[in-house]
mmCIF file of C-alpha atoms and ligand atoms in Angstrom:
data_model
loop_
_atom_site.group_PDB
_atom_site.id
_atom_site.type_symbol
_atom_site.label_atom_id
_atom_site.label_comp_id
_atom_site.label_asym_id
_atom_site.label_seq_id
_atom_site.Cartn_x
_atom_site.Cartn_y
_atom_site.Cartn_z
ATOM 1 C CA UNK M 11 115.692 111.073 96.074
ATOM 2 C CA UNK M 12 111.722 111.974 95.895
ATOM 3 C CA UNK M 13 109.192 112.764 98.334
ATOM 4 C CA UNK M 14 107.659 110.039 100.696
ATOM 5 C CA UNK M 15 105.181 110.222 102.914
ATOM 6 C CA UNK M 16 106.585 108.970 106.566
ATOM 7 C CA UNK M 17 104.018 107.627 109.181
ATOM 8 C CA UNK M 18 104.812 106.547 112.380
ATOM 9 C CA UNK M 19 103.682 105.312 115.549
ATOM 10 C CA UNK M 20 105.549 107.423 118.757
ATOM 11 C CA UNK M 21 105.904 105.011 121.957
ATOM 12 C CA UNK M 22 108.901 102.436 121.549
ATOM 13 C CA UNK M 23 108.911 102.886 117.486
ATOM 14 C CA UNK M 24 109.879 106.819 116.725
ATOM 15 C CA UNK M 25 110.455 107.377 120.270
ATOM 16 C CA UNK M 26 112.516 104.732 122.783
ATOM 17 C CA UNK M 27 116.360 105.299 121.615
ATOM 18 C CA UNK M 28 117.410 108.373 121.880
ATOM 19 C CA UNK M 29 120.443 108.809 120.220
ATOM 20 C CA UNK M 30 119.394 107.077 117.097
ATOM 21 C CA UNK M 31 116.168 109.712 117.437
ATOM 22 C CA UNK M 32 118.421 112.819 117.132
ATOM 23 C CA UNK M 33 119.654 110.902 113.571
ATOM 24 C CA UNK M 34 116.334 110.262 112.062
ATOM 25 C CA UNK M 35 114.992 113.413 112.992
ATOM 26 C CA UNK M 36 117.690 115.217 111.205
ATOM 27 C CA UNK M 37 117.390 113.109 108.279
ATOM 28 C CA UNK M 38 113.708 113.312 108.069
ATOM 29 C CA UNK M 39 113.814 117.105 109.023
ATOM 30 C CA UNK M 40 116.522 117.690 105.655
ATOM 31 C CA UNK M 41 114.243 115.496 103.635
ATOM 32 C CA UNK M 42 111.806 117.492 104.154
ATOM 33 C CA UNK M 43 113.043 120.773 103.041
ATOM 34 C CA UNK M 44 114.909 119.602 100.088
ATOM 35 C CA UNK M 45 112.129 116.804 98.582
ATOM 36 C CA UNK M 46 108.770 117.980 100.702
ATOM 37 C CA UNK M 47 108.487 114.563 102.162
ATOM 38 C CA UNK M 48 105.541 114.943 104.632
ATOM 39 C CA UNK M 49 105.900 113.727 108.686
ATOM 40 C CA UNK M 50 102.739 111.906 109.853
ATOM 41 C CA UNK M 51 102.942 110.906 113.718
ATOM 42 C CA UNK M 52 99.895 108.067 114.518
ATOM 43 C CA UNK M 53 99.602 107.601 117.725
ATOM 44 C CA UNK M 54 97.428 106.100 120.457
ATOM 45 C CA UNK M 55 97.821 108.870 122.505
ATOM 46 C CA UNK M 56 95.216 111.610 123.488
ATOM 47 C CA UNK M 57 96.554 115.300 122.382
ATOM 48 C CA UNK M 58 97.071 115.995 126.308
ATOM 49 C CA UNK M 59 99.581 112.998 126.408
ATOM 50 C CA UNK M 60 100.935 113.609 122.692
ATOM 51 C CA UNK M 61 102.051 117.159 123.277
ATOM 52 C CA UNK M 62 103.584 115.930 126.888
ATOM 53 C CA UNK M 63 105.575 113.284 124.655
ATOM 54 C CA UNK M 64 106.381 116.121 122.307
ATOM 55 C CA UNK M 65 107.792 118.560 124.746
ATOM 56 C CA UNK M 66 109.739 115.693 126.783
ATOM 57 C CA UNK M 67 111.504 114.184 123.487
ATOM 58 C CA UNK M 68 111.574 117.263 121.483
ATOM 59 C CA UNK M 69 109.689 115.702 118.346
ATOM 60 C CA UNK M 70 109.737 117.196 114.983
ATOM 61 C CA UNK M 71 106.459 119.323 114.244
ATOM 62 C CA UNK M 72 104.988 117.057 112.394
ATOM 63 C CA UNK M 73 102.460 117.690 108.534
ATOM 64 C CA UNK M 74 99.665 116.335 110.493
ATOM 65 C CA UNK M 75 98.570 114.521 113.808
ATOM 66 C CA UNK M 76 96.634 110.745 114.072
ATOM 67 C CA UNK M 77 95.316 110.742 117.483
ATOM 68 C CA UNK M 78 93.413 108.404 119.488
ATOM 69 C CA UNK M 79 94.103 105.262 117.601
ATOM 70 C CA UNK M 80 93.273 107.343 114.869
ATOM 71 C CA UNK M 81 90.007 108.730 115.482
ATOM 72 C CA UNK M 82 90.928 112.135 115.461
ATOM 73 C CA UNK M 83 93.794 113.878 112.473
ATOM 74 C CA UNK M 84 94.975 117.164 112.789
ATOM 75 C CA UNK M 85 95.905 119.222 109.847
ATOM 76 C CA UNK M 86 98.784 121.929 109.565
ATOM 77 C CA UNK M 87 99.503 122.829 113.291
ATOM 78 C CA UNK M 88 94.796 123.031 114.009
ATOM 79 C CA UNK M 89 94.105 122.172 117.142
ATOM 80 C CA UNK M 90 90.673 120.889 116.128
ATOM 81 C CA UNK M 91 90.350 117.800 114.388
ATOM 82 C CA UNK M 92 89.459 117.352 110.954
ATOM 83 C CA UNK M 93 86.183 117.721 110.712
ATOM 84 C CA UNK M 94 85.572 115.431 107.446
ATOM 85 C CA UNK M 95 87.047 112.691 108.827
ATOM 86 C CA UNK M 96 84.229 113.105 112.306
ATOM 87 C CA UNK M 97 81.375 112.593 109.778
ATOM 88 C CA UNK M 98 83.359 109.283 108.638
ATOM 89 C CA UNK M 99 83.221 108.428 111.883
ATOM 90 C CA UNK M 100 80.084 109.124 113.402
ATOM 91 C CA UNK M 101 77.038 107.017 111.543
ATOM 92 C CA UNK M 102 76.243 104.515 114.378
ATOM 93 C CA UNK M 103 78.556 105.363 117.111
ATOM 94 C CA UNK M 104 77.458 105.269 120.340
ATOM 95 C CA UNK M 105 79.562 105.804 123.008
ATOM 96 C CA UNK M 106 76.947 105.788 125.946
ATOM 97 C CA UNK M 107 75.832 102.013 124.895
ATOM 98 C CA UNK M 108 78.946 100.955 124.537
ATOM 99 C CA UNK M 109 79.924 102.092 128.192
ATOM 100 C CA UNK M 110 76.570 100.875 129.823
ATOM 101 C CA UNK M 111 77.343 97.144 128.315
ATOM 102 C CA UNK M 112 81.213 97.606 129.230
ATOM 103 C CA UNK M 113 80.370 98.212 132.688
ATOM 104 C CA UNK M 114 79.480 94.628 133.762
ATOM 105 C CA UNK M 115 82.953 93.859 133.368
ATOM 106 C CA UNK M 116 84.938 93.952 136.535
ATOM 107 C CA UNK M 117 88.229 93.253 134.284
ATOM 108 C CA UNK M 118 87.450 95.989 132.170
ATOM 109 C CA UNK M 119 89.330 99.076 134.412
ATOM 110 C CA UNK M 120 88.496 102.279 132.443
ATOM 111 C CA UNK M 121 91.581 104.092 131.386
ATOM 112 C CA UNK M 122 92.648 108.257 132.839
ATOM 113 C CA UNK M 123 89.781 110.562 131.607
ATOM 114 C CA UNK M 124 92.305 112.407 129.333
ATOM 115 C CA UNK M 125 92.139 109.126 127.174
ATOM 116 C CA UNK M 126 88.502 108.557 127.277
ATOM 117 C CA UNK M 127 87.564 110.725 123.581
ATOM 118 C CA UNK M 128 84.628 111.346 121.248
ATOM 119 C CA UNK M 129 85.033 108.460 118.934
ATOM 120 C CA UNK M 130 87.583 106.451 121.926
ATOM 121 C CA UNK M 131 86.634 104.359 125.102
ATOM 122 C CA UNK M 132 89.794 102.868 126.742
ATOM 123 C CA UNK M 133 90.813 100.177 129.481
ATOM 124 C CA UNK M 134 93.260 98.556 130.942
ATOM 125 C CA UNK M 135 92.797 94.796 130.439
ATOM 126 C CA UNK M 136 94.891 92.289 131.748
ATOM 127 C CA UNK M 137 96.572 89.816 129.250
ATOM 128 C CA UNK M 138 96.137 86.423 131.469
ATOM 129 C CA UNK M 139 91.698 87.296 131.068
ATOM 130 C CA UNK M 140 92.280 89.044 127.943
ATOM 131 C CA UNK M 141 91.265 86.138 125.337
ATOM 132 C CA UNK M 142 88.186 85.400 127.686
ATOM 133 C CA UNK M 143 86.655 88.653 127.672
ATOM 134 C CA UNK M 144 87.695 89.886 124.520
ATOM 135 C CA UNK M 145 85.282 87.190 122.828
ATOM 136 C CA UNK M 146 82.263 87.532 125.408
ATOM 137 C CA UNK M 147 82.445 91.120 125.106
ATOM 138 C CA UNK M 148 82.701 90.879 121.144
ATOM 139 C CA UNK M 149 79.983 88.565 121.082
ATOM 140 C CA UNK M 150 77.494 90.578 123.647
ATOM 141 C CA UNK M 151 78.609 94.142 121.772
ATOM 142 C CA UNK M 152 77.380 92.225 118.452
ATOM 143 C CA UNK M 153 73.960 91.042 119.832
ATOM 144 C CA UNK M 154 73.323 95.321 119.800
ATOM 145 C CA UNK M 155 74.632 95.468 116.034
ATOM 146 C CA UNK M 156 76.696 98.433 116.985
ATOM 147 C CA UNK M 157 79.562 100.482 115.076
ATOM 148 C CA UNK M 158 82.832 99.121 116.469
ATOM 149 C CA UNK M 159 85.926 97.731 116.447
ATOM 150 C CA UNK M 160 87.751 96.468 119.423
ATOM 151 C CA UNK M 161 91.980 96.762 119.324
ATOM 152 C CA UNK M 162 93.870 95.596 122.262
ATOM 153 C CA UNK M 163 97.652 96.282 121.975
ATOM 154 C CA UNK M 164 100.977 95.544 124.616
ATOM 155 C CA UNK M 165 99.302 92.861 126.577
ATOM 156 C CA UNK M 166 97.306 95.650 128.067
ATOM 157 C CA UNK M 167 95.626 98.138 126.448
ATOM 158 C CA UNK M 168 91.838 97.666 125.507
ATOM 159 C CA UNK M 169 90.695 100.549 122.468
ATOM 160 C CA UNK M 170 86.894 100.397 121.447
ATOM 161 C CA UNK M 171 86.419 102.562 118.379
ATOM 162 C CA UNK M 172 84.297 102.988 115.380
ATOM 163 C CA UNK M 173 84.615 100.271 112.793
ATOM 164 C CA UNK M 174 85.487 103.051 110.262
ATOM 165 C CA UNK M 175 88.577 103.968 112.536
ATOM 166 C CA UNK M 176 91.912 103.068 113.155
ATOM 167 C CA UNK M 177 95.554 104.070 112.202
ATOM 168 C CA UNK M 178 95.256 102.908 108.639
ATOM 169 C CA UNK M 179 92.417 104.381 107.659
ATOM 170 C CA UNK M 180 93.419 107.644 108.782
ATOM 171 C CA UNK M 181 96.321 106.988 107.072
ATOM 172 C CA UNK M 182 94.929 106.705 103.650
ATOM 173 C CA UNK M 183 92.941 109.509 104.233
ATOM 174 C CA UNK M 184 95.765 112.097 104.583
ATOM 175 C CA UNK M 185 97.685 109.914 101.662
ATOM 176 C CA UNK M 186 95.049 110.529 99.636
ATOM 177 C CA UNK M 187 94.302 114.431 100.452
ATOM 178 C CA UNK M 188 97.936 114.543 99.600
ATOM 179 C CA UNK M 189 98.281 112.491 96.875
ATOM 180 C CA UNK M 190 100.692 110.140 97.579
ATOM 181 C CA UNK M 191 101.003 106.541 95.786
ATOM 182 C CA UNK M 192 101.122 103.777 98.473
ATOM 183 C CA UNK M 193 104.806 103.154 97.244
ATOM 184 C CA UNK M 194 105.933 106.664 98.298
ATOM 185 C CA UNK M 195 104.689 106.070 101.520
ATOM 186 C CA UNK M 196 106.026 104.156 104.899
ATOM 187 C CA UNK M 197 104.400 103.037 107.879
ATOM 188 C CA UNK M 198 106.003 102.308 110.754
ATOM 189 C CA UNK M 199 105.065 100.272 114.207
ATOM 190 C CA UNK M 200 105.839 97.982 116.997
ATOM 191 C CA UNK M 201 102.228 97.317 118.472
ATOM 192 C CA UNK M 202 98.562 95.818 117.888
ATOM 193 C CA UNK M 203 97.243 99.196 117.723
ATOM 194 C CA UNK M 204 99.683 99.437 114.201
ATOM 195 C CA UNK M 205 98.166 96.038 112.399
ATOM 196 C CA UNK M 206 96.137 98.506 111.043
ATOM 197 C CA UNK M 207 98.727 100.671 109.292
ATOM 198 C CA UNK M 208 100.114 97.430 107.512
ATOM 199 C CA UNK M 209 97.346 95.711 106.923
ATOM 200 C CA UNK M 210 94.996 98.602 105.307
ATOM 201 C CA UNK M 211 97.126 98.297 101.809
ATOM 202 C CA UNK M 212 99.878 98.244 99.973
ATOM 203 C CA UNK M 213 102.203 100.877 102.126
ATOM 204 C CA UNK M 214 105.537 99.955 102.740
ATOM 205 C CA UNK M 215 105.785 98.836 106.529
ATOM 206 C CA UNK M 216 109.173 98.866 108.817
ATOM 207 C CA UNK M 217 108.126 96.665 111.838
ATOM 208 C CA UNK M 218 110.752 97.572 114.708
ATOM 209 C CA UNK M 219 113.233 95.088 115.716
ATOM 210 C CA UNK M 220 111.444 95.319 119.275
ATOM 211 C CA UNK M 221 108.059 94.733 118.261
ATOM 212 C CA UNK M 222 105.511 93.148 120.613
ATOM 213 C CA UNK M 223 104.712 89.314 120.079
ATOM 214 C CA UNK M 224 101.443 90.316 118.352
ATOM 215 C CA UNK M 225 102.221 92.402 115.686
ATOM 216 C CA UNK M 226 105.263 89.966 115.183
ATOM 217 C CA UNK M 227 102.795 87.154 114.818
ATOM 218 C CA UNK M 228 100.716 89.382 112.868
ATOM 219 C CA UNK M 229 103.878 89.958 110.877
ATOM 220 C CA UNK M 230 104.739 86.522 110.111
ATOM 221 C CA UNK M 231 101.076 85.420 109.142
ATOM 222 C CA UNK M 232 100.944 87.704 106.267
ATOM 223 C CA UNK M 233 104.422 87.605 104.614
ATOM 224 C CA UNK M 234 104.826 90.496 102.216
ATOM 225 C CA UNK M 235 107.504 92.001 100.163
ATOM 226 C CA UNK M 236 107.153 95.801 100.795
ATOM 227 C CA UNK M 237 107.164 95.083 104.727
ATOM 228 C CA UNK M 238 110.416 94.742 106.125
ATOM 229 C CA UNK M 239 111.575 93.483 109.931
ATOM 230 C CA UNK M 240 114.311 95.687 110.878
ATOM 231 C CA UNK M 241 117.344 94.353 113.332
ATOM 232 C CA UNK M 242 117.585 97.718 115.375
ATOM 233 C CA UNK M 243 114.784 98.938 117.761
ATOM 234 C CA UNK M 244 112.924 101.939 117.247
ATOM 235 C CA UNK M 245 114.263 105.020 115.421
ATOM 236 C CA UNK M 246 117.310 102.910 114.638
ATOM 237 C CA UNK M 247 115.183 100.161 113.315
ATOM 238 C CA UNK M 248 112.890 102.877 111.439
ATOM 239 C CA UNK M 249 116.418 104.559 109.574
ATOM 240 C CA UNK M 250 117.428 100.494 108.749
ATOM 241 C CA UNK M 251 114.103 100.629 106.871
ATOM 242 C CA UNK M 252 113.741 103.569 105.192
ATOM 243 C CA UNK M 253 117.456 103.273 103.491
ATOM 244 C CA UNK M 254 116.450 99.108 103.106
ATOM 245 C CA UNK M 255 113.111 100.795 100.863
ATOM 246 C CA UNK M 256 115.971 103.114 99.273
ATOM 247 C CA UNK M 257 113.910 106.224 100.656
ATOM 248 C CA UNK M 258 117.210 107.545 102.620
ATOM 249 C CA UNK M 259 120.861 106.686 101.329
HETATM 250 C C1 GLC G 308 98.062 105.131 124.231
HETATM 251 C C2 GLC G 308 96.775 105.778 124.712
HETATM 252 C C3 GLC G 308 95.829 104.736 125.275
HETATM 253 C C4 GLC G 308 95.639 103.585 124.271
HETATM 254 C C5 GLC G 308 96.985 103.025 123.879
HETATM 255 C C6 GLC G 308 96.873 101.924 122.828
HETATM 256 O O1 GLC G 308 98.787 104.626 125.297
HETATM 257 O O2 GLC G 308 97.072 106.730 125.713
HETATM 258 O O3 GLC G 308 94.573 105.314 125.544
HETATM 259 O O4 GLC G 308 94.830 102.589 124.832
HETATM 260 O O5 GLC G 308 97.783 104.060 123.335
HETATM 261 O O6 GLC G 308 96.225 102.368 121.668
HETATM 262 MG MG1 MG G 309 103.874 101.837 120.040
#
């Protein structure tokens, strides 16, 4: 057994089944200790919700924090984010545009303050309009040549973030800083917002057995051999991978 580096999303992937949670954590937590394998949590969560999800399911402290869809990482317990990866994100952002051309949409409902962030603007968005005014809004946010990328996830959730941002990227970046090969590292998901982690590279990818239709559309669209589809949902589904990839026994 080696070092890995483990990334995962939190709502219904890590977190959802409790019982198989207490498992993986103690796995991942032994892991750690004896091999230095590094704990990654990427979330879409603002740090306000994260460390409410923390405290209710008693997560792991993790190596470092992907917030916000990944516009914001935390390093080694800061609660500041990483200022390096701000200046990736910054060139051509512009929040305040982006707001004054979301307004005219009456489907667009903006999401709690605590998840509106620097580099983040969220709605709800219903699924039944979503295709509709996805591609009118894509099309008028284009016309203004701006820095974005829009990510709507669980038939609900509408993310508008720089085009240099999401869960993958962030990824790589803390991969990189730490110098792991893409092989020695696993990404795990069940959402839209976590295309993005298995779609950036080469990473191996454990897609929960309760993913959402769109990632498992996603999923079957780009067949590859270092993803796997596990059977069991969430944490159970995440330990089914990571002794499939032979990184657990
Ligand atoms: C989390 C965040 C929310 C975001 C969603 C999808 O629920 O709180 O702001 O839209 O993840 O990324
Ligand atoms: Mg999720």
């Amino acid at each position: 057994m080696t070092s890995f580096l483990f990334v995962t999303d939190l709502d219904n992937t890590l977190v959802g089944d409790d019982k198989a949670l207490v498992e993986l954590n103690d796995r991942l937590q032994k892991h750690r200790q004896e091999y230095g394998t590094k704990i990654v949590y990427a979330t879409g969560r603002s740090p306000l919700l994260y460390r409410e999800l923390q405290v209710e399911k008693n997560l792991l402290e993790p190596d470092a924090l992907v917030l916000s869809v990944g516009t914001e990482i935390y390093l080694d317990g800061k609660d500041t984010p990483d200022a390096r990866w701000s200046e990736v994100l910054s060139p051509g952002w512009d929040r305040d545009l982006i707001l004054s051309i979301t307004e005219k949409y009456p489907e667009l409902v903006l999401q709690p303050e605590s998840e509106q962030r620097p580099f983040k603007v969220s709605f709800f968005l219903e699924q039944a309009v979503a295709p509709g005014v996805l591609s009118q809004l894509e099309l008028e946010l284009q016309k203004y040549n701006l820095n974005k990328k829009l990510i709507y996830s669980s038939g609900i959730d509408l993310d508008i973030v720089p085009l240099s941002s999401d869960k993958g990227q962030a990824m790589q970046f803390l991969r990189h800083q730490w110098k792991f090969a893409a092989e020695q590292t696993v990404v795990c998901g069940d959402s839209g917002n976590d295309i993005a982690l298995f779609a950036v590279g080469n990473e191996r990818g454990i897609v929960v057995g309760n993913a959402r239709p769109e990632l498992l559309q996603w999923y079957k669209d780009y067949p590859a051999d270092h993803r796997y589809l596990a059977r069991d949902f969430c944490a159970g589904g995440i330990l089914e991978g990571l002794k499939y990839f032979g990184f657990l026994e």
